[in-house]
PDB file of C-alpha atoms and ligand atoms in Angstrom:
ATOM      1  CA  MET A   1      84.938 105.930   4.641  1.00  0.00           C
ATOM      2  CA  THR A   2      84.312 109.391   3.263  1.00  0.00           C
ATOM      3  CA  GLY A   3      80.747 110.436   4.405  1.00  0.00           C
ATOM      4  CA  TRP A   4      80.561 107.670   7.268  1.00  0.00           C
ATOM      5  CA  LEU A   5      79.505 109.411  10.002  1.00  0.00           C
ATOM      6  CA  GLY A   6      75.977 110.442   7.484  1.00  0.00           C
ATOM      7  CA  ASN A   7      73.366 111.832   9.597  1.00  0.00           C
ATOM      8  CA  ALA A   8      75.659 112.850  12.771  1.00  0.00           C
ATOM      9  CA  TYR A   9      77.823 114.612  10.987  1.00  0.00           C
ATOM     10  CA  LEU A  10      76.736 118.163  12.685  1.00  0.00           C
ATOM     11  CA  TRP A  11      76.143 116.769  15.481  1.00  0.00           C
ATOM     12  CA  VAL A  12      79.962 115.072  15.964  1.00  0.00           C
ATOM     13  CA  LYS A  13      81.275 118.741  14.657  1.00  0.00           C
ATOM     14  CA  ALA A  14      79.432 120.792  17.130  1.00  0.00           C
ATOM     15  CA  ALA A  15      79.898 118.515  19.963  1.00  0.00           C
ATOM     16  CA  HIS A  16      84.167 118.627  18.011  1.00  0.00           C
ATOM     17  CA  ILE A  17      83.674 122.599  18.812  1.00  0.00           C
ATOM     18  CA  ILE A  18      82.551 122.139  21.950  1.00  0.00           C
ATOM     19  CA  PHE A  19      85.134 120.591  23.471  1.00  0.00           C
ATOM     20  CA  VAL A  20      87.528 122.497  21.143  1.00  0.00           C
ATOM     21  CA  ILE A  21      85.829 125.099  23.328  1.00  0.00           C
ATOM     22  CA  PHE A  22      87.005 123.469  26.975  1.00  0.00           C
ATOM     23  CA  TRP A  23      90.108 122.541  25.363  1.00  0.00           C
ATOM     24  CA  MET A  24      91.294 125.846  24.969  1.00  0.00           C
ATOM     25  CA  ALA A  25      90.160 127.250  27.922  1.00  0.00           C
ATOM     26  CA  GLY A  26      92.062 124.887  29.795  1.00  0.00           C
ATOM     27  CA  LEU A  27      94.604 126.065  28.121  1.00  0.00           C
ATOM     28  CA  PHE A  28      94.463 129.849  28.014  1.00  0.00           C
ATOM     29  CA  LEU A  29      94.165 128.618  32.269  1.00  0.00           C
ATOM     30  CA  LEU A  30      96.864 126.740  32.761  1.00  0.00           C
ATOM     31  CA  PRO A  31      99.903 129.129  32.032  1.00  0.00           C
ATOM     32  CA  ARG A  32      98.372 131.358  34.133  1.00  0.00           C
ATOM     33  CA  TYR A  33      98.340 128.999  37.317  1.00  0.00           C
ATOM     34  CA  LEU A  34     102.104 128.627  36.486  1.00  0.00           C
ATOM     35  CA  VAL A  35     102.862 132.008  36.378  1.00  0.00           C
ATOM     36  CA  HIS A  36     101.591 132.471  39.871  1.00  0.00           C
ATOM     37  CA  HIS A  37     103.041 129.238  41.006  1.00  0.00           C
ATOM     38  CA  GLN A  38     105.850 129.778  40.024  1.00  0.00           C
ATOM     39  CA  GLU A  39     106.276 133.321  42.151  1.00  0.00           C
ATOM     40  CA  ALA A  40     104.913 131.221  45.643  1.00  0.00           C
ATOM     41  CA  LEU A  41     107.814 128.871  45.069  1.00  0.00           C
ATOM     42  CA  GLY A  42     109.334 128.401  48.675  1.00  0.00           C
ATOM     43  CA  THR A  43     105.613 129.575  50.337  1.00  0.00           C
ATOM     44  CA  PRO A  44     102.955 128.154  51.578  1.00  0.00           C
ATOM     45  CA  GLU A  45     100.600 129.153  48.336  1.00  0.00           C
ATOM     46  CA  ALA A  46     102.852 126.925  45.799  1.00  0.00           C
ATOM     47  CA  ALA A  47     100.502 123.604  47.309  1.00  0.00           C
ATOM     48  CA  ALA A  48      97.707 125.415  46.659  1.00  0.00           C
ATOM     49  CA  TRP A  49      98.719 126.232  42.973  1.00  0.00           C
ATOM     50  CA  GLU A  50      99.888 122.753  42.618  1.00  0.00           C
ATOM     51  CA  ARG A  51      96.042 121.128  43.929  1.00  0.00           C
ATOM     52  CA  ARG A  52      94.638 124.029  41.011  1.00  0.00           C
ATOM     53  CA  GLU A  53      97.123 122.606  38.214  1.00  0.00           C
ATOM     54  CA  ALA A  54      96.232 118.983  39.048  1.00  0.00           C
ATOM     55  CA  LEU A  55      92.035 119.793  38.971  1.00  0.00           C
ATOM     56  CA  LEU A  56      91.974 121.284  35.824  1.00  0.00           C
ATOM     57  CA  ARG A  57      94.466 118.381  33.894  1.00  0.00           C
ATOM     58  CA  ARG A  58      91.886 116.060  35.729  1.00  0.00           C
ATOM     59  CA  MET A  59      88.873 117.830  35.176  1.00  0.00           C
ATOM     60  CA  ILE A  60      89.340 119.686  31.910  1.00  0.00           C
ATOM     61  CA  LEU A  61      92.917 119.112  29.860  1.00  0.00           C
ATOM     62  CA  GLY A  62      92.797 115.403  29.837  1.00  0.00           C
ATOM     63  CA  PRO A  63      88.474 114.622  28.937  1.00  0.00           C
ATOM     64  CA  SER A  64      88.837 117.265  26.340  1.00  0.00           C
ATOM     65  CA  ILE A  65      92.005 116.880  24.480  1.00  0.00           C
ATOM     66  CA  GLY A  66      91.469 112.957  24.261  1.00  0.00           C
ATOM     67  CA  ALA A  67      87.289 114.302  23.017  1.00  0.00           C
ATOM     68  CA  VAL A  68      88.483 116.888  20.572  1.00  0.00           C
ATOM     69  CA  TRP A  69      91.486 114.173  18.868  1.00  0.00           C
ATOM     70  CA  LEU A  70      88.984 112.040  18.793  1.00  0.00           C
ATOM     71  CA  LEU A  71      85.964 113.957  17.366  1.00  0.00           C
ATOM     72  CA  GLY A  72      88.441 115.705  15.239  1.00  0.00           C
ATOM     73  CA  ILE A  73      89.620 112.539  13.602  1.00  0.00           C
ATOM     74  CA  ALA A  74      86.330 111.223  13.014  1.00  0.00           C
ATOM     75  CA  LEU A  75      85.653 114.455  11.127  1.00  0.00           C
ATOM     76  CA  ALA A  76      88.561 114.464   9.168  1.00  0.00           C
ATOM     77  CA  VAL A  77      87.449 110.440   8.083  1.00  0.00           C
ATOM     78  CA  ASN A  78      84.449 111.438   6.988  1.00  0.00           C
ATOM     79  CA  ILE A  79      85.875 113.785   4.883  1.00  0.00           C
ATOM     80  CA  GLY A  80      87.783 111.663   3.382  1.00  0.00           C
ATOM     81  CA  LEU A  81      90.821 112.571   4.645  1.00  0.00           C
ATOM     82  CA  LEU A  82      92.441 108.388   4.099  1.00  0.00           C
ATOM     83  CA  ASP A  83      90.746 108.414   0.742  1.00  0.00           C
ATOM     84  CA  GLY A  84      93.241 110.908  -0.656  1.00  0.00           C
ATOM     85  CA  GLN A  85      90.033 113.496  -1.691  1.00  0.00           C
ATOM     86  CA  PRO A  86      91.862 116.786  -3.219  1.00  0.00           C
ATOM     87  CA  GLY A  87      91.413 120.345  -1.696  1.00  0.00           C
ATOM     88  CA  LEU A  88      92.218 119.124   2.186  1.00  0.00           C
ATOM     89  CA  GLY A  89      95.349 121.236   2.311  1.00  0.00           C
ATOM     90  CA  TRP A  90      93.798 122.990   5.269  1.00  0.00           C
ATOM     91  CA  LEU A  91      93.141 120.367   7.251  1.00  0.00           C
ATOM     92  CA  HIS A  92      96.716 118.841   6.790  1.00  0.00           C
ATOM     93  CA  ALA A  93      98.197 122.713   7.838  1.00  0.00           C
ATOM     94  CA  LYS A  94      95.208 122.791  10.781  1.00  0.00           C
ATOM     95  CA  LEU A  95      96.528 119.267  12.039  1.00  0.00           C
ATOM     96  CA  LEU A  96     100.149 120.690  11.472  1.00  0.00           C
ATOM     97  CA  PHE A  97      99.139 123.295  14.180  1.00  0.00           C
ATOM     98  CA  VAL A  98      96.205 120.968  16.559  1.00  0.00           C
ATOM     99  CA  VAL A  99      99.807 118.099  16.995  1.00  0.00           C
ATOM    100  CA  ALA A 100     101.793 121.691  17.652  1.00  0.00           C
ATOM    101  CA  LEU A 101      99.305 122.942  19.996  1.00  0.00           C
ATOM    102  CA  SER A 102      98.683 118.870  21.574  1.00  0.00           C
ATOM    103  CA  GLY A 103     103.304 119.241  21.843  1.00  0.00           C
ATOM    104  CA  TYR A 104     102.606 122.919  24.228  1.00  0.00           C
ATOM    105  CA  HIS A 105      99.576 121.272  26.040  1.00  0.00           C
ATOM    106  CA  GLY A 106     102.165 118.007  27.339  1.00  0.00           C
ATOM    107  CA  TRP A 107     105.398 121.254  28.401  1.00  0.00           C
ATOM    108  CA  ALA A 108     102.655 122.929  30.169  1.00  0.00           C
ATOM    109  CA  VAL A 109     101.922 120.018  32.169  1.00  0.00           C
ATOM    110  CA  GLY A 110     105.551 118.785  32.044  1.00  0.00           C
ATOM    111  CA  TYR A 111     105.996 122.650  33.592  1.00  0.00           C
ATOM    112  CA  ALA A 112     103.642 121.767  36.194  1.00  0.00           C
ATOM    113  CA  LYS A 113     105.732 118.480  37.641  1.00  0.00           C
ATOM    114  CA  LYS A 114     108.218 120.568  37.649  1.00  0.00           C
ATOM    115  CA  LEU A 115     107.066 123.246  39.713  1.00  0.00           C
ATOM    116  CA  ALA A 116     105.388 120.978  41.943  1.00  0.00           C
ATOM    117  CA  ARG A 117     109.488 119.420  42.542  1.00  0.00           C
ATOM    118  CA  GLY A 118     110.497 123.207  43.354  1.00  0.00           C
ATOM    119  CA  GLN A 119     112.198 123.930  40.055  1.00  0.00           C
ATOM    120  CA  GLY A 120     111.501 126.679  37.845  1.00  0.00           C
ATOM    121  CA  SER A 121     113.270 126.884  34.873  1.00  0.00           C
ATOM    122  CA  THR A 122     111.746 129.501  32.776  1.00  0.00           C
ATOM    123  CA  SER A 123     112.237 133.579  33.159  1.00  0.00           C
ATOM    124  CA  PRO A 124     108.861 134.936  34.836  1.00  0.00           C
ATOM    125  CA  ARG A 125     109.133 137.136  31.820  1.00  0.00           C
ATOM    126  CA  ASN A 126     109.131 134.377  28.965  1.00  0.00           C
ATOM    127  CA  LEU A 127     106.566 132.215  31.081  1.00  0.00           C
ATOM    128  CA  ARG A 128     104.216 134.872  30.734  1.00  0.00           C
ATOM    129  CA  LEU A 129     104.747 135.436  27.118  1.00  0.00           C
ATOM    130  CA  LEU A 130     104.633 131.141  26.192  1.00  0.00           C
ATOM    131  CA  GLY A 131     101.171 131.790  28.204  1.00  0.00           C
ATOM    132  CA  GLU A 132      99.977 133.706  24.793  1.00  0.00           C
ATOM    133  CA  VAL A 133     100.554 130.683  22.484  1.00  0.00           C
ATOM    134  CA  PRO A 134      97.667 128.912  22.674  1.00  0.00           C
ATOM    135  CA  ALA A 135      95.884 132.128  21.576  1.00  0.00           C
ATOM    136  CA  PHE A 136      98.023 132.207  18.235  1.00  0.00           C
ATOM    137  CA  ALA A 137      97.372 129.275  17.436  1.00  0.00           C
ATOM    138  CA  VAL A 138      93.696 128.861  17.576  1.00  0.00           C
ATOM    139  CA  ILE A 139      93.462 131.956  15.539  1.00  0.00           C
ATOM    140  CA  PHE A 140      95.201 130.163  12.620  1.00  0.00           C
ATOM    141  CA  ILE A 141      94.010 127.167  13.164  1.00  0.00           C
ATOM    142  CA  VAL A 142      89.888 128.934  13.118  1.00  0.00           C
ATOM    143  CA  VAL A 143      91.067 130.516   9.891  1.00  0.00           C
ATOM    144  CA  LEU A 144      91.851 126.591   8.407  1.00  0.00           C
ATOM    145  CA  ALA A 145      88.858 124.958   9.154  1.00  0.00           C
ATOM    146  CA  VAL A 146      86.261 127.843   8.420  1.00  0.00           C
ATOM    147  CA  VAL A 147      87.793 129.727   5.581  1.00  0.00           C
ATOM    148  CA  LYS A 148      89.329 126.361   4.163  1.00  0.00           C
ATOM    149  CA  PRO A 149      91.791 129.270   2.002  1.00  0.00           C
ATOM    150  CA  PHE A 150      93.745 125.953   0.052  1.00  0.00           C
TER     151      PHE A 150
HETATM  152  C1  HEM B   1      92.713 117.590  17.131  1.00  0.00           C
HETATM  153  C2  HEM B   1      93.028 117.418  15.971  1.00  0.00           C
HETATM  154  C3  HEM B   1      91.927 117.893  14.840  1.00  0.00           C
HETATM  155  C4  HEM B   1      91.214 117.349  14.209  1.00  0.00           C
HETATM  156  C5  HEM B   1      91.463 116.006  13.385  1.00  0.00           C
HETATM  157  C6  HEM B   1      90.421 118.187  13.161  1.00  0.00           C
HETATM  158  C7  HEM B   1      89.481 117.917  12.408  1.00  0.00           C
HETATM  159  C8  HEM B   1      88.391 118.660  11.580  1.00  0.00           C
HETATM  160  C9  HEM B   1      87.492 118.280  10.741  1.00  0.00           C
HETATM  161  C10 HEM B   1      87.860 117.095   9.976  1.00  0.00           C
HETATM  162  C11 HEM B   1      86.347 119.382  10.560  1.00  0.00           C
HETATM  163  C12 HEM B   1      85.507 119.429   9.400  1.00  0.00           C
HETATM  164  C13 HEM B   1      85.289 119.889   8.832  1.00  0.00           C
HETATM  165  C14 HEM B   1      84.531 120.121   8.102  1.00  0.00           C
HETATM  166  O1  HEM B   1      83.622 119.097   7.924  1.00  0.00           O
HETATM  167  O2  HEM B   1      83.903 121.256   7.043  1.00  0.00           O
HETATM  168  C15 HEM B   1      86.945 119.919  12.039  1.00  0.00           C
HETATM  169  C16 HEM B   1      86.024 121.365  11.593  1.00  0.00           C
HETATM  170  C17 HEM B   1      86.070 122.277  13.081  1.00  0.00           C
HETATM  171  N1  HEM B   1      87.399 122.524  14.126  1.00  0.00           N
HETATM  172 FE1  HEM B   1      88.748 120.756  13.823  1.00  0.00          FE
HETATM  173  N2  HEM B   1      89.920 119.339  14.123  1.00  0.00           N
HETATM  174  C18 HEM B   1      91.252 119.292  15.672  1.00  0.00           C
HETATM  175  C19 HEM B   1      91.221 120.299  16.055  1.00  0.00           C
HETATM  176  C20 HEM B   1      90.895 121.457  16.430  1.00  0.00           C
HETATM  177  C21 HEM B   1      90.632 122.432  16.979  1.00  0.00           C
HETATM  178  C22 HEM B   1      92.421 122.781  18.557  1.00  0.00           C
HETATM  179  C23 HEM B   1      90.579 123.830  17.265  1.00  0.00           C
HETATM  180  C24 HEM B   1      90.557 125.313  17.588  1.00  0.00           C
HETATM  181  C25 HEM B   1      91.327 125.149  17.873  1.00  0.00           C
HETATM  182  C26 HEM B   1      89.807 123.270  15.896  1.00  0.00           C
HETATM  183  C27 HEM B   1      88.000 123.700  15.231  1.00  0.00           C
HETATM  184  C28 HEM B   1      87.167 123.545  14.553  1.00  0.00           C
HETATM  185  C29 HEM B   1      86.283 124.365  14.217  1.00  0.00           C
HETATM  186  C30 HEM B   1      86.139 125.930  14.217  1.00  0.00           C
HETATM  187  C31 HEM B   1      85.678 123.666  13.046  1.00  0.00           C
HETATM  188  C32 HEM B   1      84.024 123.690  12.202  1.00  0.00           C
HETATM  189  C33 HEM B   1      84.867 124.440  10.922  1.00  0.00           C
HETATM  190  C34 HEM B   1      83.908 124.241  10.057  1.00  0.00           C
HETATM  191  O3  HEM B   1      82.650 123.725  10.297  1.00  0.00           O
HETATM  192  O4  HEM B   1      83.237 125.643   9.498  1.00  0.00           O
HETATM  193  N3  HEM B   1      89.648 122.031  15.421  1.00  0.00           N
HETATM  194  N4  HEM B   1      87.856 120.128  12.324  1.00  0.00           N
END
């Protein structure tokens, strides 16, 4: 299936990057919301954070993670991931990071649900530190995708 996207390849790649930006915007924002939500537990403000988190998940995070995966897989098949093309070590490494980042997404959504039940189990300091995870993941993923070092 190598090259199956034909002339659409660059359009698909542009769409991939657009949805990557949306997904990352959501992944930078949600952990910030979690910090504020946890601080607001037991006050009327907590319900407002719950609503903001639900909106962010429904409008940004959910649709964009789906689009990034779909378009990314289309690109990966286009450059020969399924045909055993050589020189795709960077893509395998990138996929490992993206799977980890998707797991992080799941953790953050799960934590938002926990907070909605009034249960915050992570210390405020650790929650803030966890909020930096997407930034580090993006550095590795973009270097792998653009520089393709191996
Ligand atoms: C979800 C699974 C993902 C898959 C399967 C995937 C796969 C791919 C593939 C195959 C390409 C095309 C490379 C080429 O044709 O040269 C690409 C491009 C790119 N991807 Fe992804 N990707 C995924 C997620 C991400 C994420 C999360 C980011 C950033 C955080 C990202 C950033 C980029 C960038 C910046 C490019 C453009 C590279 C270039 O043209 O130089 N991708 N991706």
